[in-house]
Amino acid sequence: MVTPRLNGGSAMGLVNWSQLLQWMRTPSKTISRILKRLVAQCTIYLIWMERNARVHTGLTLSAAEIFKRIDRTTRDSLLARYSRRRCNGLLLQWFTYS
């Protein structure tokens, strides 16, 4: 199983909504607030898409494939914002933990 590593290199142990919100609110020296929000948005969106696929088509993806899609969607979103001054360094932060 693939485990995301976004809090200083240790595995994230987020198992419920409250823990996700707490992770997003907790300041970090290594992960910017913008990156945390972007990762949370990508994760929520792709979990919702997976839920809809399972309910409406019966198709399912493995956890590893969902993590790959979260990674790819996050990278694409960061690349789209690459030239913005506020987003400088976000791609490097993402590559550090992925």
PDB file of C-alpha atoms in Angstrom:
ATOM      1  CA  MET A   1       0.000   0.000   0.000  1.00  0.00           C
ATOM      2  CA  VAL A   2       1.204   3.508  -0.794  1.00  0.00           C
ATOM      3  CA  THR A   3       1.344   5.925   2.114  1.00  0.00           C
ATOM      4  CA  PRO A   4       1.492   9.668   1.467  1.00  0.00           C
ATOM      5  CA  ARG A   5       4.371  11.485   3.154  1.00  0.00           C
ATOM      6  CA  LEU A   6       3.685  15.170   3.558  1.00  0.00           C
ATOM      7  CA  ASN A   7       4.597  16.161   7.091  1.00  0.00           C
ATOM      8  CA  GLY A   8       8.341  16.281   7.298  1.00  0.00           C
ATOM      9  CA  GLY A   9       8.836  12.880   5.703  1.00  0.00           C
ATOM     10  CA  SER A  10       6.803  10.805   8.133  1.00  0.00           C
ATOM     11  CA  ALA A  11       3.692   9.018   6.964  1.00  0.00           C
ATOM     12  CA  MET A  12       0.448  10.915   7.249  1.00  0.00           C
ATOM     13  CA  GLY A  13      -2.035   9.211   9.513  1.00  0.00           C
ATOM     14  CA  LEU A  14      -5.136  11.080   8.474  1.00  0.00           C
ATOM     15  CA  VAL A  15      -8.160   8.886   8.966  1.00  0.00           C
ATOM     16  CA  ASN A  16     -10.982  11.382   9.339  1.00  0.00           C
ATOM     17  CA  TRP A  17     -12.117  14.869   8.401  1.00  0.00           C
ATOM     18  CA  SER A  18     -11.069  16.405  11.733  1.00  0.00           C
ATOM     19  CA  GLN A  19      -7.492  15.194  11.325  1.00  0.00           C
ATOM     20  CA  LEU A  20      -7.327  16.597   7.794  1.00  0.00           C
ATOM     21  CA  LEU A  21      -8.557  19.988   9.003  1.00  0.00           C
ATOM     22  CA  GLN A  22      -6.097  19.932  11.903  1.00  0.00           C
ATOM     23  CA  TRP A  23      -3.226  19.104   9.500  1.00  0.00           C
ATOM     24  CA  MET A  24      -4.236  21.989   7.266  1.00  0.00           C
ATOM     25  CA  ARG A  25      -4.428  24.446  10.193  1.00  0.00           C
ATOM     26  CA  THR A  26      -1.156  23.440  11.855  1.00  0.00           C
ATOM     27  CA  PRO A  27       1.707  25.700  10.746  1.00  0.00           C
ATOM     28  CA  SER A  28       4.683  23.933   9.227  1.00  0.00           C
ATOM     29  CA  LYS A  29       8.202  25.099   8.470  1.00  0.00           C
ATOM     30  CA  THR A  30       8.503  22.679   5.559  1.00  0.00           C
ATOM     31  CA  ILE A  31       5.087  22.757   3.859  1.00  0.00           C
ATOM     32  CA  SER A  32       3.395  25.971   2.819  1.00  0.00           C
ATOM     33  CA  ARG A  33      -0.231  26.644   3.619  1.00  0.00           C
ATOM     34  CA  ILE A  34      -1.011  27.010  -0.083  1.00  0.00           C
ATOM     35  CA  LEU A  35       0.401  23.556  -0.846  1.00  0.00           C
ATOM     36  CA  LYS A  36      -1.558  21.985   2.000  1.00  0.00           C
ATOM     37  CA  ARG A  37      -4.777  23.503   0.681  1.00  0.00           C
ATOM     38  CA  LEU A  38      -4.060  22.414  -2.868  1.00  0.00           C
ATOM     39  CA  VAL A  39      -3.291  18.835  -1.809  1.00  0.00           C
ATOM     40  CA  ALA A  40      -6.459  18.712   0.295  1.00  0.00           C
ATOM     41  CA  GLN A  41      -8.538  19.998  -2.639  1.00  0.00           C
ATOM     42  CA  CYS A  42      -7.053  17.451  -5.041  1.00  0.00           C
ATOM     43  CA  THR A  43      -7.536  14.631  -2.545  1.00  0.00           C
ATOM     44  CA  ILE A  44     -11.157  15.491  -1.782  1.00  0.00           C
ATOM     45  CA  TYR A  45     -11.982  15.921  -5.468  1.00  0.00           C
ATOM     46  CA  LEU A  46     -10.420  12.609  -6.508  1.00  0.00           C
ATOM     47  CA  ILE A  47     -11.976  10.679  -3.641  1.00  0.00           C
ATOM     48  CA  TRP A  48     -15.347  12.119  -4.677  1.00  0.00           C
ATOM     49  CA  MET A  49     -14.713  11.099  -8.293  1.00  0.00           C
ATOM     50  CA  GLU A  50     -13.774   7.585  -7.144  1.00  0.00           C
ATOM     51  CA  ARG A  51     -16.926   7.400  -5.052  1.00  0.00           C
ATOM     52  CA  ASN A  52     -19.045   8.403  -8.048  1.00  0.00           C
ATOM     53  CA  ALA A  53     -17.326   5.865 -10.304  1.00  0.00           C
ATOM     54  CA  ARG A  54     -17.983   3.096  -7.801  1.00  0.00           C
ATOM     55  CA  VAL A  55     -21.622   4.030  -7.283  1.00  0.00           C
ATOM     56  CA  HIS A  56     -22.562   4.765 -10.884  1.00  0.00           C
ATOM     57  CA  THR A  57     -20.349   2.480 -12.973  1.00  0.00           C
ATOM     58  CA  GLY A  58     -19.128  -0.182 -10.561  1.00  0.00           C
ATOM     59  CA  LEU A  59     -15.509   0.555 -11.512  1.00  0.00           C
ATOM     60  CA  THR A  60     -12.934   0.799  -8.735  1.00  0.00           C
ATOM     61  CA  LEU A  61      -9.313   1.858  -8.510  1.00  0.00           C
ATOM     62  CA  SER A  62      -6.725   0.582  -6.068  1.00  0.00           C
ATOM     63  CA  ALA A  63      -5.456   2.872  -3.314  1.00  0.00           C
ATOM     64  CA  ALA A  64      -2.100   3.039  -5.102  1.00  0.00           C
ATOM     65  CA  GLU A  65      -3.780   4.244  -8.305  1.00  0.00           C
ATOM     66  CA  ILE A  66      -5.762   6.886  -6.402  1.00  0.00           C
ATOM     67  CA  PHE A  67      -2.530   8.150  -4.806  1.00  0.00           C
ATOM     68  CA  LYS A  68      -0.922   8.291  -8.256  1.00  0.00           C
ATOM     69  CA  ARG A  69      -3.840  10.378  -9.512  1.00  0.00           C
ATOM     70  CA  ILE A  70      -3.594  12.704  -6.516  1.00  0.00           C
ATOM     71  CA  ASP A  71       0.116  13.124  -7.232  1.00  0.00           C
ATOM     72  CA  ARG A  72      -0.450  13.766 -10.941  1.00  0.00           C
ATOM     73  CA  THR A  73      -3.316  16.209 -10.346  1.00  0.00           C
ATOM     74  CA  THR A  74      -1.287  18.086  -7.733  1.00  0.00           C
ATOM     75  CA  ARG A  75       1.720  18.304 -10.073  1.00  0.00           C
ATOM     76  CA  ASP A  76      -0.443  19.531 -12.948  1.00  0.00           C
ATOM     77  CA  SER A  77      -2.031  22.171 -10.761  1.00  0.00           C
ATOM     78  CA  LEU A  78       1.359  23.329  -9.482  1.00  0.00           C
ATOM     79  CA  LEU A  79       2.750  23.479 -13.010  1.00  0.00           C
ATOM     80  CA  ALA A  80      -0.208  25.619 -14.067  1.00  0.00           C
ATOM     81  CA  ARG A  81       0.632  28.060 -11.250  1.00  0.00           C
ATOM     82  CA  TYR A  82       4.406  27.895 -11.701  1.00  0.00           C
ATOM     83  CA  SER A  83       4.841  31.461 -12.944  1.00  0.00           C
ATOM     84  CA  ARG A  84       2.908  33.060 -10.075  1.00  0.00           C
ATOM     85  CA  ARG A  85       5.104  34.662  -7.442  1.00  0.00           C
ATOM     86  CA  ARG A  86       3.058  33.274  -4.529  1.00  0.00           C
ATOM     87  CA  CYS A  87       3.526  29.774  -5.853  1.00  0.00           C
ATOM     88  CA  ASN A  88       7.297  29.871  -6.224  1.00  0.00           C
ATOM     89  CA  GLY A  89       8.813  26.834  -4.596  1.00  0.00           C
ATOM     90  CA  LEU A  90       5.606  24.835  -4.270  1.00  0.00           C
ATOM     91  CA  LEU A  91       6.605  22.337  -6.924  1.00  0.00           C
ATOM     92  CA  LEU A  92       9.938  21.796  -5.174  1.00  0.00           C
ATOM     93  CA  GLN A  93       8.118  21.257  -1.869  1.00  0.00           C
ATOM     94  CA  TRP A  94       5.847  18.697  -3.514  1.00  0.00           C
ATOM     95  CA  PHE A  95       8.771  16.820  -5.063  1.00  0.00           C
ATOM     96  CA  THR A  96      10.520  16.782  -1.687  1.00  0.00           C
ATOM     97  CA  TYR A  97       7.697  14.749  -0.149  1.00  0.00           C
ATOM     98  CA  SER A  98       6.404  12.688  -3.048  1.00  0.00           C
TER      99      SER A  98
END
